[in-house]
CSV table of C-alpha atoms in Angstrom, one decimal:
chain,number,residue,atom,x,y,z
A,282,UNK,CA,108.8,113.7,75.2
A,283,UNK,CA,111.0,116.6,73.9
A,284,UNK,CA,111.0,118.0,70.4
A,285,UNK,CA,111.1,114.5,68.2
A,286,UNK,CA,112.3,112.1,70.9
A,287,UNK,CA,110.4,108.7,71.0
A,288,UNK,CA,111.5,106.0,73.4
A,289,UNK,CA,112.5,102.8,71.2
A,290,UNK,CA,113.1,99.6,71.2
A,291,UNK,CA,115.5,97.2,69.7
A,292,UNK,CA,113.7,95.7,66.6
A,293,UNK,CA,114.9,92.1,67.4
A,294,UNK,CA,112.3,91.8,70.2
A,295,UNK,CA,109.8,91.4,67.0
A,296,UNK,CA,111.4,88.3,66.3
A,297,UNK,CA,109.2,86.0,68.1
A,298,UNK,CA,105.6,87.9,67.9
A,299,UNK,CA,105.8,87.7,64.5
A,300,UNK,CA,106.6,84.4,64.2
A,301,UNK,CA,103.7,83.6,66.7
A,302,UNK,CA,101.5,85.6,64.5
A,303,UNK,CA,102.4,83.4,61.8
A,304,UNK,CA,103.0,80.1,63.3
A,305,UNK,CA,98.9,81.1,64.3
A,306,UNK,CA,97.7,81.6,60.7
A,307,UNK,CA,97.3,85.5,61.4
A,308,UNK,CA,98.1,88.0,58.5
A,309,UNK,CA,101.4,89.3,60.7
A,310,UNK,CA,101.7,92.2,57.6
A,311,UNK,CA,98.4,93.8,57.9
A,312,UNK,CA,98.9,93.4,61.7
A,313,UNK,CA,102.1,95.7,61.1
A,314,UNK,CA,101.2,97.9,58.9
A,315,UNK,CA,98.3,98.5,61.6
A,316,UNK,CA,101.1,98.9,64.2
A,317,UNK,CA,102.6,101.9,61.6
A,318,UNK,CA,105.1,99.0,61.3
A,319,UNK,CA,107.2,99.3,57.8
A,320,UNK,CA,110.1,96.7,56.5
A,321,UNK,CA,112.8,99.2,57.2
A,322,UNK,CA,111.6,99.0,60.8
A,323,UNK,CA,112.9,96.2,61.2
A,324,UNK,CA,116.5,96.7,61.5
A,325,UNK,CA,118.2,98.9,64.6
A,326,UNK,CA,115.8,100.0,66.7
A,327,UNK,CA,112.1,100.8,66.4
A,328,UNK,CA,109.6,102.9,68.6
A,329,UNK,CA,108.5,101.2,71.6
A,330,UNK,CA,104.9,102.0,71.0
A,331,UNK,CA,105.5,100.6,67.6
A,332,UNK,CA,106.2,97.3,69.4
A,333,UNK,CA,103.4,97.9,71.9
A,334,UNK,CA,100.5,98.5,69.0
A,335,UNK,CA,101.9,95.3,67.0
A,336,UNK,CA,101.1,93.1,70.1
A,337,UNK,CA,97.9,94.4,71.0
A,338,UNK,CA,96.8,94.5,67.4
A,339,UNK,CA,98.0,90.6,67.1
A,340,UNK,CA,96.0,89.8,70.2
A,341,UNK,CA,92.7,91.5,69.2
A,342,UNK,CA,93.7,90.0,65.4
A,343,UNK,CA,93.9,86.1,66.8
A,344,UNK,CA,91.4,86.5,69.1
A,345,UNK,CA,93.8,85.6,71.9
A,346,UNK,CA,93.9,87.2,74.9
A,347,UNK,CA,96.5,85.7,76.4
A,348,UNK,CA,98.7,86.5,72.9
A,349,UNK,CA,101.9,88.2,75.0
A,350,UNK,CA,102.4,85.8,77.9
A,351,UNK,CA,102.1,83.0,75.2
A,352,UNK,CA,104.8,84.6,73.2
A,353,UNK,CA,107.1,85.7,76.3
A,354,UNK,CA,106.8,82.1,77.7
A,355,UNK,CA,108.7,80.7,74.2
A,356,UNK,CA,110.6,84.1,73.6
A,357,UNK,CA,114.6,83.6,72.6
A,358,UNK,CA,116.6,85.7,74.8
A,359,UNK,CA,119.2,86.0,71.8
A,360,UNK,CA,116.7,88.8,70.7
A,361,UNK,CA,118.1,90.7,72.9
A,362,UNK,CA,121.6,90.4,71.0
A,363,UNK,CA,124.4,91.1,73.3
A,364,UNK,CA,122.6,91.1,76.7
A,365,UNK,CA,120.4,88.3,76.2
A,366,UNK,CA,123.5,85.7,75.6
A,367,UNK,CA,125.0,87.3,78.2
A,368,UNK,CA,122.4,86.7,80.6
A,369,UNK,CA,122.3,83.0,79.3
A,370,UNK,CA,125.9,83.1,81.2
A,371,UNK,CA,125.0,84.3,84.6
A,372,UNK,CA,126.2,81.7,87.3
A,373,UNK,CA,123.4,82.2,89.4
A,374,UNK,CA,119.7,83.4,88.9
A,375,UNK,CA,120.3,86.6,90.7
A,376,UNK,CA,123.2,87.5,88.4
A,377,UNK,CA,120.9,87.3,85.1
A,378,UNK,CA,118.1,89.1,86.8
A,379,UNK,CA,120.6,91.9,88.2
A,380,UNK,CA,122.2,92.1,84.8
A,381,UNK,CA,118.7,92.3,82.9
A,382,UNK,CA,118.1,95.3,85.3
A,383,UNK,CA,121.2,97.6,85.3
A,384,UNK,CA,121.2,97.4,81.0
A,385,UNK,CA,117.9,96.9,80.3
A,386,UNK,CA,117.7,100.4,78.8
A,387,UNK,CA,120.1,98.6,76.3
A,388,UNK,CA,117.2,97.1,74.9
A,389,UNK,CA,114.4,99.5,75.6
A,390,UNK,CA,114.1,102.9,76.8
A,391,UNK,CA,112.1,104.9,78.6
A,392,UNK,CA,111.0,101.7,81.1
A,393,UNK,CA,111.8,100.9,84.4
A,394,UNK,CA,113.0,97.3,85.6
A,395,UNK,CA,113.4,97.0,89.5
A,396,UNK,CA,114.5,94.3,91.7
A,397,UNK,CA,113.6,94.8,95.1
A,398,UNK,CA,114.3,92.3,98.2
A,399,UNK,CA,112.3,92.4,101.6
A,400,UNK,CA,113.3,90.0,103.9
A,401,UNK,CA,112.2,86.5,102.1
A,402,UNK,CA,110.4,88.3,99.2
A,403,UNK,CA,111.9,89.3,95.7
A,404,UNK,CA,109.7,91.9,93.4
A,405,UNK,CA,110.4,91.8,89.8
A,406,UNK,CA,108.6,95.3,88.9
A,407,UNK,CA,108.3,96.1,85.1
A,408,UNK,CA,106.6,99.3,83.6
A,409,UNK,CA,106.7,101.6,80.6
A,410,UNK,CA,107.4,105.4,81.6
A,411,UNK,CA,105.9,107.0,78.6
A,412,UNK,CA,101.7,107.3,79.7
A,413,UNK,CA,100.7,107.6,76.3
A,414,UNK,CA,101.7,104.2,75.0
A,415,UNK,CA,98.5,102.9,76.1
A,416,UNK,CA,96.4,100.2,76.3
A,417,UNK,CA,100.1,97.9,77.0
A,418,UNK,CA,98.6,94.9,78.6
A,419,UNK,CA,100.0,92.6,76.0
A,420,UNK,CA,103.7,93.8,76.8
A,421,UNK,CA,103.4,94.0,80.4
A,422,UNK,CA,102.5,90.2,80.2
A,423,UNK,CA,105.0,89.4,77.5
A,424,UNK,CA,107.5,90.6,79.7
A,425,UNK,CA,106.5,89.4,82.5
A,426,UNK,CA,106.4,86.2,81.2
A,427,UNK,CA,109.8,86.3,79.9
A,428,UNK,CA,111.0,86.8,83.5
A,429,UNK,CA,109.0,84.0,84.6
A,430,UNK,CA,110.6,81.8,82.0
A,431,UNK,CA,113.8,82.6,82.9
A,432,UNK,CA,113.2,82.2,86.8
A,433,UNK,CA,111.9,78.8,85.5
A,434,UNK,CA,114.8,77.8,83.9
A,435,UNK,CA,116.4,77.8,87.2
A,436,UNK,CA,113.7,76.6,90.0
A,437,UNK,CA,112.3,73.8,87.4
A,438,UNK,CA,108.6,73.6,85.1
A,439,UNK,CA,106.6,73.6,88.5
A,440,UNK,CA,107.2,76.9,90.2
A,441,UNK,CA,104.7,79.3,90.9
A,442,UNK,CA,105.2,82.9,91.5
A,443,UNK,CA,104.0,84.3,95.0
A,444,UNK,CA,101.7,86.8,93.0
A,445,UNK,CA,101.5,88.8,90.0
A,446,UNK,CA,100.4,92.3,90.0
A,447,UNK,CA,99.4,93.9,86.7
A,448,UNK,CA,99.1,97.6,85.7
A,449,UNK,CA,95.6,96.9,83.6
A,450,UNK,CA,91.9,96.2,85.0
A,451,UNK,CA,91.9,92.8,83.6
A,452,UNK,CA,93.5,90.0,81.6
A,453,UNK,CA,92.8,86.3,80.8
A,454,UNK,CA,95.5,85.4,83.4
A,455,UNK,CA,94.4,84.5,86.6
A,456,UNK,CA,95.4,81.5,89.3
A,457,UNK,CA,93.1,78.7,87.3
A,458,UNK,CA,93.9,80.0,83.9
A,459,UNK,CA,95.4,77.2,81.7
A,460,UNK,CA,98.2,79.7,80.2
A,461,UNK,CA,99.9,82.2,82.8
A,462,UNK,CA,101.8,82.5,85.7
A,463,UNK,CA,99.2,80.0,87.7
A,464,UNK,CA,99.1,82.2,90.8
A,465,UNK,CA,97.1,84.9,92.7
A,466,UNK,CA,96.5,87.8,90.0
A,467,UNK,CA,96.0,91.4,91.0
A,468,UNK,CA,94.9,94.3,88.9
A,469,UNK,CA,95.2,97.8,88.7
A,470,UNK,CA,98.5,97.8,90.2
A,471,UNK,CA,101.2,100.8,89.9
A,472,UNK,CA,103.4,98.5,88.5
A,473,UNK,CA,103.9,94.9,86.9
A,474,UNK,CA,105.1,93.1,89.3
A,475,UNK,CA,106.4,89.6,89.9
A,476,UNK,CA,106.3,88.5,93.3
A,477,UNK,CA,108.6,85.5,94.9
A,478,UNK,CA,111.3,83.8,97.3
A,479,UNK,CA,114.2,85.5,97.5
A,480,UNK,CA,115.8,82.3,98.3
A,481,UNK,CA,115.4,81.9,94.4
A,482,UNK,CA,118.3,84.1,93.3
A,483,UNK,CA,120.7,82.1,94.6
A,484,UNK,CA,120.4,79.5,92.6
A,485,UNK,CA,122.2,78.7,89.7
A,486,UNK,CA,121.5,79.1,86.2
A,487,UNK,CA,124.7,78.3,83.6
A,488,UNK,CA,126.2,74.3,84.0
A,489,UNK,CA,129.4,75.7,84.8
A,490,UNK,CA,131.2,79.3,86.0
A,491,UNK,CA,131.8,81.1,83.4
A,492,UNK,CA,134.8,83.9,84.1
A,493,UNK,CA,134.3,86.2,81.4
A,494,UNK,CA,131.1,86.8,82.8
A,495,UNK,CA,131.4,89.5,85.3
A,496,UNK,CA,133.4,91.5,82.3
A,497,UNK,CA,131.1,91.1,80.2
A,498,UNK,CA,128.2,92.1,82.0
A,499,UNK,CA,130.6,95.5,83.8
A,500,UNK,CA,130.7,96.2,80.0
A,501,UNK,CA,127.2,95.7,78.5
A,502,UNK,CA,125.9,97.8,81.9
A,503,UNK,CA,128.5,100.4,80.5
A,504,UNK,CA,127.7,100.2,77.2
A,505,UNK,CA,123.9,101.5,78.4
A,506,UNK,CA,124.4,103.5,81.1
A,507,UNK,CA,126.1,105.8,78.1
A,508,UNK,CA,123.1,105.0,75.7
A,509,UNK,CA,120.9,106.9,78.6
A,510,UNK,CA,123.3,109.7,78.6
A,511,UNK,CA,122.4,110.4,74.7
A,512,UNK,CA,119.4,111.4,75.5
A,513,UNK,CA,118.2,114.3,75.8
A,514,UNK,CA,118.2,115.9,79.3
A,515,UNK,CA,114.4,116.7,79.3
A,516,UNK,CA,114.0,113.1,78.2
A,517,UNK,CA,116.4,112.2,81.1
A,518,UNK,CA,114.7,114.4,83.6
A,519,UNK,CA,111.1,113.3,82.6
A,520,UNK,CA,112.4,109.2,83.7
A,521,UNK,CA,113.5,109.7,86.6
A,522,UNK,CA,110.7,111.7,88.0
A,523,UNK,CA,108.2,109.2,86.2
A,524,UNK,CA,110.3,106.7,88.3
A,525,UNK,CA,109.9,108.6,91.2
A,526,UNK,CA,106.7,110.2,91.6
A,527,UNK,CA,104.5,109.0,94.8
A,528,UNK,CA,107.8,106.6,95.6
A,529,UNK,CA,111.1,108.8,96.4
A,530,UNK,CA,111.8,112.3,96.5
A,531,UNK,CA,111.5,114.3,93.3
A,532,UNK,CA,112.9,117.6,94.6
A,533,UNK,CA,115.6,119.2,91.7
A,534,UNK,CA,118.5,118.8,93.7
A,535,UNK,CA,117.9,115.0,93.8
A,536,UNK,CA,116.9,114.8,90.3
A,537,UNK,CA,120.5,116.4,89.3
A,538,UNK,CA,122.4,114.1,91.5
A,539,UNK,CA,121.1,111.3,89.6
A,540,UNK,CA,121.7,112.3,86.3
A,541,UNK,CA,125.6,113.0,87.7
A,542,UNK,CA,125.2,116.8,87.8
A,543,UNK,CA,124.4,120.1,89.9
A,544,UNK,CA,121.5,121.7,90.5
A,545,UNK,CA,122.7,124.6,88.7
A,546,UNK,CA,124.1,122.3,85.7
A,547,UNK,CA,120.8,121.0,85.3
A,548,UNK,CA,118.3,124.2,84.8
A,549,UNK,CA,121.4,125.4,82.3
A,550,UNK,CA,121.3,122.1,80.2
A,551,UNK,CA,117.3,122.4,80.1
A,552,UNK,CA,117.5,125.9,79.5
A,553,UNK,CA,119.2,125.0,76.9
A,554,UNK,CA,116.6,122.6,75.4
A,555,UNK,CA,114.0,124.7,76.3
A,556,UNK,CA,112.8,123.7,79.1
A,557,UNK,CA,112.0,124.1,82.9
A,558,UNK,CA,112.3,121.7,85.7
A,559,UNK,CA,109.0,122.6,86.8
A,560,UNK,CA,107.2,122.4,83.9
A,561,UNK,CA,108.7,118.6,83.4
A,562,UNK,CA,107.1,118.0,86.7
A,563,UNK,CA,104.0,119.7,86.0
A,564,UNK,CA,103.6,117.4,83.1
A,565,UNK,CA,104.8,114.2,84.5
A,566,UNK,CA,102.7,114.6,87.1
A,567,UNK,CA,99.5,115.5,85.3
A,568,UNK,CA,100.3,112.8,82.9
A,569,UNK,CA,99.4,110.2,85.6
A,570,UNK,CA,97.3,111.8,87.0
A,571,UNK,CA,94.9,111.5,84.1
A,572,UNK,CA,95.4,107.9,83.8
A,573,UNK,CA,94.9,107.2,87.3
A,574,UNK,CA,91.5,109.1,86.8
A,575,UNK,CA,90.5,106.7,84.6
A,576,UNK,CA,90.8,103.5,86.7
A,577,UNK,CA,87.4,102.5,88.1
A,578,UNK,CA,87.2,103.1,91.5
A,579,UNK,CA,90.5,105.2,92.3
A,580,UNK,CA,89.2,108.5,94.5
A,581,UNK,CA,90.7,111.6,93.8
A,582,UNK,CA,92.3,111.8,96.9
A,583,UNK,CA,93.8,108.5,96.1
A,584,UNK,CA,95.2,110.3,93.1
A,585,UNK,CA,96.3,113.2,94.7
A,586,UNK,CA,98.6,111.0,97.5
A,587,UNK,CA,99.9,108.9,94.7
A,588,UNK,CA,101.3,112.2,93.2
A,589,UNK,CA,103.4,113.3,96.5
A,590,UNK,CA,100.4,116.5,96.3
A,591,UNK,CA,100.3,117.0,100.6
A,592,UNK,CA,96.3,118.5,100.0
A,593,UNK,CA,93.9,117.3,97.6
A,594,UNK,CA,92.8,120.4,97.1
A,595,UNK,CA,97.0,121.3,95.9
A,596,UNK,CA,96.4,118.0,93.1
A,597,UNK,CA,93.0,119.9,92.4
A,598,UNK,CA,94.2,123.5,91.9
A,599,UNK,CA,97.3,122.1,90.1
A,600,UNK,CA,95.1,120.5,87.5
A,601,UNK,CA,93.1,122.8,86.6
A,602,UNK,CA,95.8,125.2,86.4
A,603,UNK,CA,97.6,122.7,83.8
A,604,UNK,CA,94.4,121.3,81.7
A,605,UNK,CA,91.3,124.1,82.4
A,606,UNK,CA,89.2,121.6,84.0
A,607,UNK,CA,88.5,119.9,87.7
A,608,UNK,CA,89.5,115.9,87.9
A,609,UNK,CA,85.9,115.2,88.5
A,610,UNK,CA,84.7,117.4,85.3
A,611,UNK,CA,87.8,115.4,83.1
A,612,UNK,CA,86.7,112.1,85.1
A,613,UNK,CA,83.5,112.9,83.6
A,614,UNK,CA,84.4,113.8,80.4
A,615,UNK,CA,86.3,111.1,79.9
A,616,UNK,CA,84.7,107.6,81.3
A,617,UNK,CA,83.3,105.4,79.0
């Protein structure tokens, strides 16, 4: 990220880990101060990999592996202050999950939240765009399972999801597990990702219509759409094409359009930071690429298609141009 930017999130998401931590017996402070956690934290907003460390450090703490889809499957959506009673408003199923997606920057930064119909399928797709907050397993499933809890809340305690696909290599969820999602499990995905009937979103969620609904949501989605535009343009730049890479075009002219400018406005408002579009993409790219390198069994040339490179030998030339070393030598260097 750019100069002392750090993506964040709102400290009222700590609500309910640390109550699980205590409710557990665990020693929630030393688990904090592990997490580089302070008291003052704990008001406004806190780093996102702040929240991320607490949760893994509580699982590896409680011995519980399964610690963030426990916690997101009792998790108060009233942490999320504004939005989250909104969302408890939304008529229909589809309104809440909609809603959670066009503010959820509101919240948390730096992330993306998709929802994606195909015909009779609906893809709930969760990720953190920052590379370094790693290992995340125990957010990805924490959020996760707060979408599965609220999808509940509509369908009834007995749904299932189609499948759930999971950034990390494994978890203590899978389709016989006693906690989780009770489904087919897939690792090593690109994304998190929640799989299920589209027919779902039409149902409804709140006992009765509530009018002041759609106004209220037009404003929360306004409210952070601005809270993305006080970031700094670098930091702008570097989500979308995180976002984008191996999925949609990431040429400048695109990237511009998205963030409401011109081409030319752009390279003057990063020119102005000091930085390059280029170099953004340089980075972002070589940022997954070595993660990717690290996931057992993923060929380089897997790699190298992921990252829109049209020749392996483009990825290879790129990396080594970037970091000094071949993927195979930093594959090397690097596996455990």
């Amino acid at each position: 990220m750019p100069h002392t930017y750090q993506p964040r999130i709102s400290a009222s998401t700590l609500n309910d880990p640390l109550r699980a931590v205590e409710f557990m017996n665990g020693d929630a402070a030393s688990i904090s101060r592990n997490a580089g956690i302070s008291p003052q934290d704990l008001e406004g907003n806190i780093g996102l990999k702040k929240f991320v460390d607490f949760c893994e450090h509580a699982s590896d703490q409680l011995n519980l592996p399964d610690f963030g889809w426990r916690v997101g499957s009792v998790f108060n959506l009233q942490n999320l202050g504004t939005l989250g009673e909104c969302i408890m408003q939304a008529p229909t199923l589809g309104a809440a999950l909609a809603l959670f997606r066009n503010a959820f920057s509101m919240v948390q930064s730096d992330s993306e939240l998709r929802l994606t119909v195909e015909g009779d399928k609906a893809r709930l797709t969760y990720r953190i765009l920052d590379t370094s907050i790693w290992p995340r397993q125990q957010d990805a499933e924490l959020t996760l399972s707060v979408f599965h809890g609220l999808i509940r809340s509509a369908t009834g305690p007995d749904w299932r999801p189609d499948l759930l696909s999971l950034e990390h290599e494994s978890s203590a969820l899978h389709s016989h597990s006693a906690v989780g999602p009770r489904c087919p499990v897939q690792y090593g995905a690109p994304s998190n990702t929640l799989v299920f009937s589209s027919g779902l979103l039409d149902l409804p969620l709140a006992a009765s219509e509530n009018p002041a609904f759609k106004v209220a949501s037009q404003s929360i989605v306004r409210i952070a759409r601005q809270g993305e535009r006080e970031a700094p343009v670098a930091a702008r730049v570097r989500r979308e094409l995180m976002m984008r890479i191996g999925r949609e075009s990431i040429e400048q002219t695109v990237i511009a359009a998205a963030l409401g400018m011109s081409r030319r406005t752009l390279r003057r408002r990063l020119e102005d930071e000091g930085q390059k579009f280029s170099r953004l993409l340089a980075g972002c790219r070589m940022e997954i690429a070595k993660r990717l390198l690290l996931v057992p069994g993923m060929q380089i040339h897997d790699v190298s298609e992921r990252l829109g490179y049209s020749e392996v030998s483009a990825f290879e030339r790129a990396f080594r141009q970037q970091l000094g070393t071949t993927p195979s030598q930093f594959r090397k260097q690097n596996s455990a």
